[in-house]
Structure formats: structure tokens, C-alpha cells
Amino acid sequence: MKAIRQILKNLTGLILIAFFASACSTHTVKSTVYTPVISDSRNVPEDLLLDVGIAIFDPGIDEIERSEEETTNHDIRVAESRYAPYLLSETLQRSGNWGIVRLMPSSASPMDVLVSGTVLQSDGETMSLRISVSDSTGRGWYTKVYDQAISQFSYDPSQRQQYDPFQILYNNIANDLLAFRNTNISDQQIVEIRTISEVLFAQRFSPEIFDAYLTEDRRGNIQIVSLPAENDPVLVRVRDIRERDFMFIDTVQDYYATYVRQMRLPYDSWREQSYHETMELRELRESARRRFIGGAAAVIAGVAAATNGGNYASQVGGISAASAGAYLIKSGFDKRAEAQMHMEALEELGKSLEDELAPQVINLEDRTITLTGSVEEQYGQWREILADLYATEVGEL
Amino acid sequence: MKKPSLTIFKLFVLSSISLSVLACQSASQSSSSMPTPPMPSSSSTSSTNSASPSATRPTSSQSSSSQSSSSQSSSSSSSSSRSSSSPSVSQSSSASRTDSTSQASQSENQSSTSASAFPTGREDSPGAQSQSGQQATAGVSFPSNSNATGQEAGSQTRSSGEQDDSNTGRDTSTGDLSQNSGGNTSSGGGISSSQSGDYSLDTLPDGVLSGNNNSQTAGAMTAAERAAVLDERLRRGYETFDGFILSERERAQNESNAAGSAQPGGGAAGGGGGQNLPQTLEEASSQPSGAIVAAQSASTPPEQNQTFAPPEDIPSGRDDDVVARQLREAAMSEPDTELREALWDEYRNYTGIGEEQ
């Protein structure tokens, strides 16, 4: 009798463990608390406001995990890599903590602070960005990964019309940027950063004059050697040109604004549907995995009980457990098939959005490249004039 | 009988040869007495395209009797008729030199004839030197570039005027160049390419003209004058650029407005809505919906910038235009209940929601 009890105990324990294993799953905690973007309460003088340039994000296609490859659409990633930085630029601009904040069409125009990023994940439910910040001296501020998992509440129309579903993520980036600046960058450094940005821009147009003003230290950081006179005629001209460079960048912002507005509706719709599909998919995958584990454990336990059982009851119990395990495994396959359907739905959704967004991305790129080309051509001519002016003025000396 | 007749025949042949030699010599002095075909070969030994209109160049350069040749050749007549306006320019200098140079500047197609034309010009230039005595450099520069011929010709004419009145050098040069703009436009490329090129994208004629001015007066200009010219070019480039960018911005903003009004994240910021001034300051002062002013150490109450959810009958606002969006934002950020409701009423009226209901 004792042996039977012991076997039954073991069997029960194994089955319980199997069920626990199948029931065990990870739960994502989603916060619905809105983190606002913080505006610096200090009255910062305008000449101490740093200008921020945000580079087009890296779509992160090389970093897509194997498990997400099937559900990640590359073209949507590319579209997001232009959408997300624009929202970040708007957030930073709204914060009032910075000078001009612009999405940069290229890295040709030096800005005081440069923010670059990589889209690591974006499926409507979770967004993950890796953000790197540096300044014009070449000093890296920080690199940090920002994740946000949102709830269905974020897609509620009342919420949606106020914020992007992942606005908290952008707010967190803006708040970190402000915190870093306030903690680590002194006013003196801000002046240096701004000066270096200006001289770097001047180098682009008149390297023969302005190359001598900056040097690089061993770590690759740029340092000021000397400064041109405030009324240096070439510097004055370069400042005029820089004003026009800002105008050009502003024009590109309008392109991006149009792009974002065109993209927003279909993209939001896709994100919301993708959110549901992703949730379902993850739930089904986890359910299938649990069932496989539980079923396998039950089958093993059942088979062990049936083979080792010394009496009829334990053998029957073992067979029953093995049967239950087999059923669990079968239902796991069913769940997996169901998950596959959701995956296909996701792919279809992605394809649909891709068809809508791809022409917009191409149009945006075309217009940006065309405008940049025209502007660069004009810049080239100005460069020549500045070189001639320099030669004339040096000859005069 | 045979000998006398042979002698007579020889004499006849000799006399005819001598006559023809004499005729040739007289033809080299005056084209008016020369039939058209043999004239170029006799006047210019190196001419390979003697049938071309360039054949008339020597004749016109030598005397004012070119009208006789124009009556023989339609192409030459067209050439001479175009040159008929030039004497007024060339009267201040030697007639023979300016005739030849004005022809060179008038027709760029004739540059192929420069092989024969340039020597002629050279032949003429001593005469010019004998008259003005200061044009040696111009004569030397002729063979260097066929395109430069017209350019230099213009400068010759102008510089002779400058010598009369040196104070008006650059202004008179402009006048000269504008008169011969056809020739100068093409020749300017050659000149300006030796410098830094044409600097303006969209003002090609002006840029070319100014480039010519610069090239011609480079030697005479002081560094300050040259800097002023370059600055002027830069300024014109700014104007062109500004016009281009502003029109592009206007177009882009119109497209952006047409693309949809509701901005993600509150939307008040708008992309590139302003110029290069820090918009953040203005936007911060207008207290956007998403921002909360906080102290450095502790977070201040967020009610200051609190937004209020719209009434239930208000749609999402995705299709709002600019005015509707502003009304919506004003209503959502208005803490006073009555005012807020009034703003929503205004929003309803504007968007036509009330009428639908």
C-alpha cells in the first residue's frame, strides 16, 4: 500500500509540476501613467540654448531578432526611422529647453547636440529605441535603450488625439537629455559647444581660414585653439550663410511634417491592429509553449508510472496522465497553428501598410535629395566666392 | 613667218601675265576691283575656308568699301549689315581695327574663321597702335583664344574710351558689354572659367556679365574693388537662394497643411513652422498641452498645463484644418468651464458638427 501511495504521490507531483510549468508565463507590466516632458524652469538666456539636430534613425534591420523576423516589415521600419525622430524633435521643441531642434537631412550641417537612434522594436505594442547623444565637440553624452510597452488605452481616440501612443518614450528621452545637460554641461561648456559648431560650419565653407581655429585631442574631441574676431568679415559672411542653411533645414522639416501627417493615419491604424495581433500571437505562442512543456512532462510521468507501476491503479493512472499529456501537446500544435494565422495576418497588415508608405518614403527621399543637391550646388559656388574673397583679402594684406 | 608669230604670241602671253600680275597686285590693295573667287586666296594665303563669310573680313577691315563685296555675296552682306551699327562704337578709335574686332564679336559662328581672321587682326593692330599707340597687349592676345577675340575686342574699344576718360572706366565698360552682349555671353564662359566659374545658379546673364567685367578690369581693380564685386555676387546669391527657399517652404507648408492637420503629440508644434529663431521659446510660452513646467528638484503640480478631454460629441479631429485645430487646442487647454464650452461651441460651429446634429 505504501508503494502505491508513493507512486501516486510522485505521479501527482509530476503532473502538478507539468501543469505549473504550462501555466507559467511572463507578464508584461504596462504602465498607463503619463510621464510628461519637463520644461526647465530656469530662465536660460537664448545664447545658452543648445541647438539639437536629430539624425534619421537607423531602421535597425540588421539587429532584428530571429524570432521577430517574420513579423517585422523592413519597409515599415524604414518609414518608422523617419517618423520616430520627427516626433522626438517635436517633443524636444515643445519642451522649450533647447534652441532650434531639427531633423537633419544629412550630417553636413553641424549642430550643437546630435541625437541619433536605432529602432530596435516596434510592433504596436512595444517600442524600443537605442538613443545616442553627442555634442559638436565629439564628446559622447550617453547611449541608452528606451522601451515602452503600451496598453490598449493608448489607442483610445481620446488619448490618441492628444499624444502619440508612445509619447512617453519620447518624453523620457527629452527628460534624460535635459537632466544630462543640467548635470554635466556647464554654461562655459555650452558656449564652447556653440562656438565649435559655428567654426565647424565655417570650416565647411572656408577651410583655409577656419581650420586653424580647432584641433583634435587624443580622444578625438575637438578643442578650440583660437577664435576669429567677432567682426571677422569672413565669419560674418559665414554667419549669413548659416542662417540660410537653417532655412534650408527648416524647409526639409516641412517635408518631414507632410510625410508624418500622411503617414500617421495608416500607421496608427496598422499599429493598433498590429497591437492586437501581436498580443494574440504572443499569447498563443506562450500557450502553445506551455502546452508542449506540460504535455511532454505529463507524457513522461504517465509513461514512467505506467511502466514502473506495480499494480493496476498506478498503470491506469500513468496511462491517463500520458493521454492527458498527449492531448496537451496536440492542443499546443493547435495553438501554434492559430498563432501562425495571426502571424500571417500581421504580415498581411504590414504588406498593406508598406504599399501605402513606400511611395511616401520614396517621395520624401526624392524631394530631400533634390533640395539638398540644389542647396549644395549653391554652397559650392559660395565656397568659391569665399575662397576668392580670402585670396583677395590676403593679397591686400 | 613662224618666228614673228611665235614672238608675238610670246609677247602676248608675257603681257597678259604681267597684266594679270598687276591686276593681282591691285586686287590686294582694293577688293572692289577684284572678282569674288580669287580674292581670298590672293589676300590671305593661309585661308582654308575661303568660301566662307570670313572671306569678307579682310575686305571690310581694309577699307570702307566692303559694300561692294556685300553686293556679291549674300552672306557677307548680312555680316556687313550687322556691322553697320558698329561704327558708332568704333568711331572714337581707329576705324579699321574696330571694324575687324566688332565683326569678331558679332558672330560667334565665325570663330571657325579665326585662323584667317586673327592674322588680319594682327596685321591691323599695328595700324591701331600707330593710331592709339596703346593697344599692343590687345593685339597680342588675339591668337590665344578665338572666343576671347570678341572679348578683347570689346575691351579694346572700351579701353580706348577709358583712356579718353579714365574716371568712367567700369561704367563705360558695362555699356560696351551690353551692346555686344551676344558675343560676350559666350566668350564670358571662357573668361570666367579661368577664374572661379559662374557663381550664380539662376542669374546666368548677370553673372556672366559681371564675370566679364571682372576679368577685364582685374588688372585695374584694387583688392577692395574686387572684394566688393565678390561681395555683390555673394549678396545676389543670397537673394536667389532666399527666394528659392522661401517659395519651396511655402509650397511644402501648403502641402503639409493639405496632408492633414491633426499633429501627433498635441500637434501644436508643427514642423518647421517658423524661421530659424528658436521656436521653442515661443512654444514654451504658449504652454503646449504635453509640457509641464517643473522645477529642477521637485515636480510642480501638473495642473498648470492640464488638458481637458473634449466632450463626447467631438470627433477625433484627424481631419481638422488649421483653424479647427487651434480652436480644439484652445478649448482643450482652457481651465475655465464656461469659456471652454464656448470654445467647443465655436469649434462645433466651425466644423459643422452642430449643423449635422
PDB file of C-alpha atoms in Angstrom, chain A residues 34 36-42 44 46 49 51 83 86-87 90 92-102 155 157-158 160-164 167 171 178 182 236-238 240-248 250-251 253-255 257-262 264-265 268-269 363 367 371 374-375 377-379 381-382 384-386 388-389 392-393 395-396, chain B residues 195-202 222-224 226-228 230-231 233-234 237-242 244-246 248-253 255-281 283-284 288-296 302 307-310 315-319 322 325 328 332:
ATOM      1  CA  TYR A  34       1.665  59.525 -18.400  1.00  0.00           C
ATOM      2  CA  PRO A  36       5.143  64.499 -19.038  1.00  0.00           C
ATOM      3  CA  VAL A  37       8.011  66.231 -20.724  1.00  0.00           C
ATOM      4  CA  ILE A  38       9.727  68.546 -18.309  1.00  0.00           C
ATOM      5  CA  SER A  39      10.476  72.123 -19.164  1.00  0.00           C
ATOM      6  CA  ASP A  40      13.411  73.680 -17.453  1.00  0.00           C
ATOM      7  CA  SER A  41      12.122  76.278 -15.058  1.00  0.00           C
ATOM      8  CA  ARG A  42      15.336  78.261 -15.249  1.00  0.00           C
ATOM      9  CA  VAL A  44      18.058  80.219 -19.772  1.00  0.00           C
ATOM     10  CA  GLU A  46      18.966  82.399 -25.608  1.00  0.00           C
ATOM     11  CA  LEU A  49      20.354  77.279 -25.543  1.00  0.00           C
ATOM     12  CA  ASP A  51      20.590  73.602 -30.891  1.00  0.00           C
ATOM     13  CA  TYR A  83       8.631  59.058 -38.277  1.00  0.00           C
ATOM     14  CA  TYR A  86      10.318  63.669 -36.134  1.00  0.00           C
ATOM     15  CA  LEU A  87       8.137  63.021 -33.108  1.00  0.00           C
ATOM     16  CA  GLU A  90       8.638  67.878 -31.818  1.00  0.00           C
ATOM     17  CA  LEU A  92      12.180  68.401 -27.660  1.00  0.00           C
ATOM     18  CA  GLN A  93      10.964  71.530 -29.321  1.00  0.00           C
ATOM     19  CA  ARG A  94       7.848  71.654 -27.185  1.00  0.00           C
ATOM     20  CA  SER A  95       9.897  71.267 -24.055  1.00  0.00           C
ATOM     21  CA  GLY A  96      11.412  74.705 -24.567  1.00  0.00           C
ATOM     22  CA  ASN A  97      14.728  73.523 -23.179  1.00  0.00           C
ATOM     23  CA  TRP A  98      16.670  73.815 -26.401  1.00  0.00           C
ATOM     24  CA  GLY A  99      17.354  76.179 -29.213  1.00  0.00           C
ATOM     25  CA  ILE A 100      16.230  75.018 -32.580  1.00  0.00           C
ATOM     26  CA  VAL A 101      15.509  71.327 -32.815  1.00  0.00           C
ATOM     27  CA  ARG A 102      15.583  69.902 -36.270  1.00  0.00           C
ATOM     28  CA  TYR A 155      -5.075  53.690 -28.750  1.00  0.00           C
ATOM     29  CA  PRO A 157      -9.275  58.013 -29.572  1.00  0.00           C
ATOM     30  CA  SER A 158      -9.435  60.462 -26.689  1.00  0.00           C
ATOM     31  CA  ARG A 160      -4.701  59.300 -29.375  1.00  0.00           C
ATOM     32  CA  GLN A 161      -5.750  62.741 -30.450  1.00  0.00           C
ATOM     33  CA  GLN A 162      -3.541  64.236 -27.748  1.00  0.00           C
ATOM     34  CA  TYR A 163      -0.463  62.096 -27.888  1.00  0.00           C
ATOM     35  CA  ASP A 164       1.267  59.530 -29.921  1.00  0.00           C
ATOM     36  CA  GLN A 167       4.739  59.640 -26.444  1.00  0.00           C
ATOM     37  CA  ASN A 171       9.178  62.339 -23.209  1.00  0.00           C
ATOM     38  CA  LEU A 178      17.601  67.809 -20.091  1.00  0.00           C
ATOM     39  CA  ASN A 182      21.764  70.304 -16.391  1.00  0.00           C
ATOM     40  CA  VAL A 236      30.177  87.478 -40.796  1.00  0.00           C
ATOM     41  CA  ARG A 237      29.605  86.098 -44.272  1.00  0.00           C
ATOM     42  CA  VAL A 238      29.622  82.544 -42.977  1.00  0.00           C
ATOM     43  CA  ASP A 240      24.840  84.838 -43.187  1.00  0.00           C
ATOM     44  CA  ILE A 241      25.224  81.550 -44.984  1.00  0.00           C
ATOM     45  CA  ARG A 242      24.444  79.618 -41.841  1.00  0.00           C
ATOM     46  CA  GLU A 243      21.191  81.485 -41.492  1.00  0.00           C
ATOM     47  CA  ARG A 244      20.360  80.227 -44.933  1.00  0.00           C
ATOM     48  CA  ASP A 245      21.407  76.740 -44.002  1.00  0.00           C
ATOM     49  CA  PHE A 246      18.896  76.857 -41.195  1.00  0.00           C
ATOM     50  CA  MET A 247      16.282  77.987 -43.680  1.00  0.00           C
ATOM     51  CA  PHE A 248      17.111  75.016 -45.818  1.00  0.00           C
ATOM     52  CA  ASP A 250      13.534  74.280 -41.913  1.00  0.00           C
ATOM     53  CA  THR A 251      12.279  73.572 -45.395  1.00  0.00           C
ATOM     54  CA  GLN A 253      11.255  69.964 -41.739  1.00  0.00           C
ATOM     55  CA  ASP A 254       8.202  70.869 -43.745  1.00  0.00           C
ATOM     56  CA  TYR A 255       8.821  67.879 -45.955  1.00  0.00           C
ATOM     57  CA  ALA A 257       5.906  67.290 -41.437  1.00  0.00           C
ATOM     58  CA  THR A 258       3.993  66.452 -44.580  1.00  0.00           C
ATOM     59  CA  TYR A 259       5.360  62.952 -44.531  1.00  0.00           C
ATOM     60  CA  VAL A 260       4.423  62.398 -40.907  1.00  0.00           C
ATOM     61  CA  ARG A 261       0.930  63.706 -41.452  1.00  0.00           C
ATOM     62  CA  GLN A 262       0.440  61.481 -44.444  1.00  0.00           C
ATOM     63  CA  ARG A 264       0.050  58.978 -39.317  1.00  0.00           C
ATOM     64  CA  LEU A 265      -3.418  57.653 -40.085  1.00  0.00           C
ATOM     65  CA  ASP A 268      -1.768  54.342 -36.417  1.00  0.00           C
ATOM     66  CA  SER A 269      -4.307  52.023 -37.857  1.00  0.00           C
ATOM     67  CA  ASN A 363       8.791  60.863 -52.400  1.00  0.00           C
ATOM     68  CA  ARG A 367      12.463  65.751 -52.528  1.00  0.00           C
ATOM     69  CA  LEU A 371      16.651  70.096 -52.476  1.00  0.00           C
ATOM     70  CA  SER A 374      20.414  72.277 -55.259  1.00  0.00           C
ATOM     71  CA  VAL A 375      21.495  73.765 -51.983  1.00  0.00           C
ATOM     72  CA  GLU A 377      25.425  73.347 -55.565  1.00  0.00           C
ATOM     73  CA  GLN A 378      24.790  76.860 -54.355  1.00  0.00           C
ATOM     74  CA  TYR A 379      27.006  76.243 -51.344  1.00  0.00           C
ATOM     75  CA  GLN A 381      29.542  78.428 -55.502  1.00  0.00           C
ATOM     76  CA  TRP A 382      29.595  80.372 -52.268  1.00  0.00           C
ATOM     77  CA  GLU A 384      34.409  79.522 -54.334  1.00  0.00           C
ATOM     78  CA  ILE A 385      33.467  83.134 -53.763  1.00  0.00           C
ATOM     79  CA  LEU A 386      34.651  82.946 -50.175  1.00  0.00           C
ATOM     80  CA  ASP A 388      38.308  84.263 -53.866  1.00  0.00           C
ATOM     81  CA  LEU A 389      37.470  86.781 -51.193  1.00  0.00           C
ATOM     82  CA  THR A 392      41.756  88.939 -52.389  1.00  0.00           C
ATOM     83  CA  GLU A 393      41.922  89.981 -48.786  1.00  0.00           C
ATOM     84  CA  GLY A 395      46.605  89.673 -51.215  1.00  0.00           C
ATOM     85  CA  GLU A 396      45.567  93.018 -49.876  1.00  0.00           C
TER      86      GLU A 396
ATOM     87  CA  GLN B 195      38.644  82.190 -62.623  1.00  0.00           C
ATOM     88  CA  SER B 196      36.240  80.501 -60.309  1.00  0.00           C
ATOM     89  CA  GLY B 197      33.367  79.975 -62.635  1.00  0.00           C
ATOM     90  CA  ASP B 198      29.928  81.444 -62.789  1.00  0.00           C
ATOM     91  CA  TYR B 199      28.783  81.809 -59.244  1.00  0.00           C
ATOM     92  CA  SER B 200      25.093  82.313 -59.588  1.00  0.00           C
ATOM     93  CA  LEU B 201      22.743  79.481 -60.356  1.00  0.00           C
ATOM     94  CA  ASP B 202      19.846  81.408 -61.649  1.00  0.00           C
ATOM     95  CA  THR B 222      42.092  97.221 -56.477  1.00  0.00           C
ATOM     96  CA  ALA B 223      41.640  94.433 -53.972  1.00  0.00           C
ATOM     97  CA  ALA B 224      38.872  96.378 -52.298  1.00  0.00           C
ATOM     98  CA  ARG B 226      37.409  93.112 -56.290  1.00  0.00           C
ATOM     99  CA  ALA B 227      36.167  92.219 -52.834  1.00  0.00           C
ATOM    100  CA  ALA B 228      33.201  94.482 -53.402  1.00  0.00           C
ATOM    101  CA  LEU B 230      32.642  89.326 -54.971  1.00  0.00           C
ATOM    102  CA  ASP B 231      30.517  90.518 -52.091  1.00  0.00           C
ATOM    103  CA  ARG B 233      27.939  88.308 -56.139  1.00  0.00           C
ATOM    104  CA  LEU B 234      27.516  86.714 -52.776  1.00  0.00           C
ATOM    105  CA  GLY B 237      23.400  84.563 -54.483  1.00  0.00           C
ATOM    106  CA  TYR B 238      21.702  85.118 -51.138  1.00  0.00           C
ATOM    107  CA  GLU B 239      18.765  86.775 -52.813  1.00  0.00           C
ATOM    108  CA  THR B 240      18.367  83.962 -55.275  1.00  0.00           C
ATOM    109  CA  PHE B 241      18.717  81.384 -52.551  1.00  0.00           C
ATOM    110  CA  ASP B 242      16.254  83.148 -50.266  1.00  0.00           C
ATOM    111  CA  PHE B 244      14.114  79.770 -53.876  1.00  0.00           C
ATOM    112  CA  ILE B 245      13.961  78.510 -50.317  1.00  0.00           C
ATOM    113  CA  LEU B 246      11.026  80.680 -49.346  1.00  0.00           C
ATOM    114  CA  GLU B 248       9.907  75.977 -51.584  1.00  0.00           C
ATOM    115  CA  ARG B 249       8.931  76.392 -47.956  1.00  0.00           C
ATOM    116  CA  GLU B 250       5.621  77.916 -48.874  1.00  0.00           C
ATOM    117  CA  ARG B 251       4.913  75.030 -51.171  1.00  0.00           C
ATOM    118  CA  ALA B 252       5.967  72.490 -48.575  1.00  0.00           C
ATOM    119  CA  GLN B 253       3.863  74.118 -45.883  1.00  0.00           C
ATOM    120  CA  GLU B 255       1.314  70.519 -48.807  1.00  0.00           C
ATOM    121  CA  SER B 256       1.771  69.842 -45.140  1.00  0.00           C
ATOM    122  CA  ASN B 257      -1.457  71.625 -44.297  1.00  0.00           C
ATOM    123  CA  ALA B 258      -3.235  69.794 -47.043  1.00  0.00           C
ATOM    124  CA  ALA B 259      -1.888  66.465 -45.846  1.00  0.00           C
ATOM    125  CA  GLY B 260      -3.834  66.719 -42.634  1.00  0.00           C
ATOM    126  CA  SER B 261      -3.999  68.956 -39.695  1.00  0.00           C
ATOM    127  CA  ALA B 262      -4.014  66.868 -36.573  1.00  0.00           C
ATOM    128  CA  GLN B 263      -0.473  66.538 -35.359  1.00  0.00           C
ATOM    129  CA  PRO B 264       0.624  63.646 -33.240  1.00  0.00           C
ATOM    130  CA  GLY B 265       1.631  64.554 -29.758  1.00  0.00           C
ATOM    131  CA  GLY B 266      -0.563  67.557 -29.414  1.00  0.00           C
ATOM    132  CA  GLY B 267       0.373  68.875 -32.779  1.00  0.00           C
ATOM    133  CA  ALA B 268       0.823  72.451 -31.745  1.00  0.00           C
ATOM    134  CA  ALA B 269       4.486  72.474 -32.517  1.00  0.00           C
ATOM    135  CA  GLY B 270       4.222  71.834 -36.197  1.00  0.00           C
ATOM    136  CA  GLY B 271       7.254  71.011 -38.194  1.00  0.00           C
ATOM    137  CA  GLY B 272       9.320  73.949 -39.157  1.00  0.00           C
ATOM    138  CA  GLY B 273       6.527  76.355 -38.724  1.00  0.00           C
ATOM    139  CA  GLY B 274       8.808  79.271 -38.193  1.00  0.00           C
ATOM    140  CA  GLN B 275      12.094  80.627 -39.253  1.00  0.00           C
ATOM    141  CA  ASN B 276      15.414  79.873 -37.732  1.00  0.00           C
ATOM    142  CA  LEU B 277      14.632  81.624 -34.478  1.00  0.00           C
ATOM    143  CA  PRO B 278      14.242  79.257 -31.579  1.00  0.00           C
ATOM    144  CA  GLN B 279      10.611  78.397 -31.767  1.00  0.00           C
ATOM    145  CA  THR B 280      10.836  76.545 -28.566  1.00  0.00           C
ATOM    146  CA  LEU B 281      10.771  79.695 -26.575  1.00  0.00           C
ATOM    147  CA  GLU B 283       6.039  77.470 -27.886  1.00  0.00           C
ATOM    148  CA  ALA B 284       7.067  77.168 -24.308  1.00  0.00           C
ATOM    149  CA  PRO B 288       1.633  73.343 -25.070  1.00  0.00           C
ATOM    150  CA  SER B 289      -0.585  70.564 -23.953  1.00  0.00           C
ATOM    151  CA  GLY B 290       2.070  67.973 -23.326  1.00  0.00           C
ATOM    152  CA  ALA B 291       4.573  70.039 -21.449  1.00  0.00           C
ATOM    153  CA  ILE B 292       4.673  70.558 -17.777  1.00  0.00           C
ATOM    154  CA  VAL B 293       6.837  73.175 -16.243  1.00  0.00           C
ATOM    155  CA  ALA B 294       8.736  71.640 -13.434  1.00  0.00           C
ATOM    156  CA  ALA B 295      11.291  72.838 -11.010  1.00  0.00           C
ATOM    157  CA  GLN B 296      14.660  71.241 -11.068  1.00  0.00           C
ATOM    158  CA  PRO B 302       0.887  69.467 -13.500  1.00  0.00           C
ATOM    159  CA  THR B 307      -5.586  69.464 -20.865  1.00  0.00           C
ATOM    160  CA  PHE B 308      -9.251  68.710 -20.721  1.00  0.00           C
ATOM    161  CA  ALA B 309     -10.812  65.938 -22.671  1.00  0.00           C
ATOM    162  CA  PRO B 310     -13.208  67.044 -25.354  1.00  0.00           C
ATOM    163  CA  PRO B 315     -14.788  63.659 -33.061  1.00  0.00           C
ATOM    164  CA  SER B 316     -11.142  62.772 -33.081  1.00  0.00           C
ATOM    165  CA  GLY B 317     -10.137  65.821 -35.088  1.00  0.00           C
ATOM    166  CA  ARG B 318      -7.991  63.962 -37.501  1.00  0.00           C
ATOM    167  CA  ASP B 319      -9.405  65.878 -40.427  1.00  0.00           C
ATOM    168  CA  VAL B 322      -5.548  74.702 -39.059  1.00  0.00           C
ATOM    169  CA  ARG B 325      -7.077  72.584 -34.703  1.00  0.00           C
ATOM    170  CA  ARG B 328      -9.559  72.475 -30.398  1.00  0.00           C
ATOM    171  CA  MET B 332      -8.658  71.601 -24.508  1.00  0.00           C
TER     172      MET B 332
END
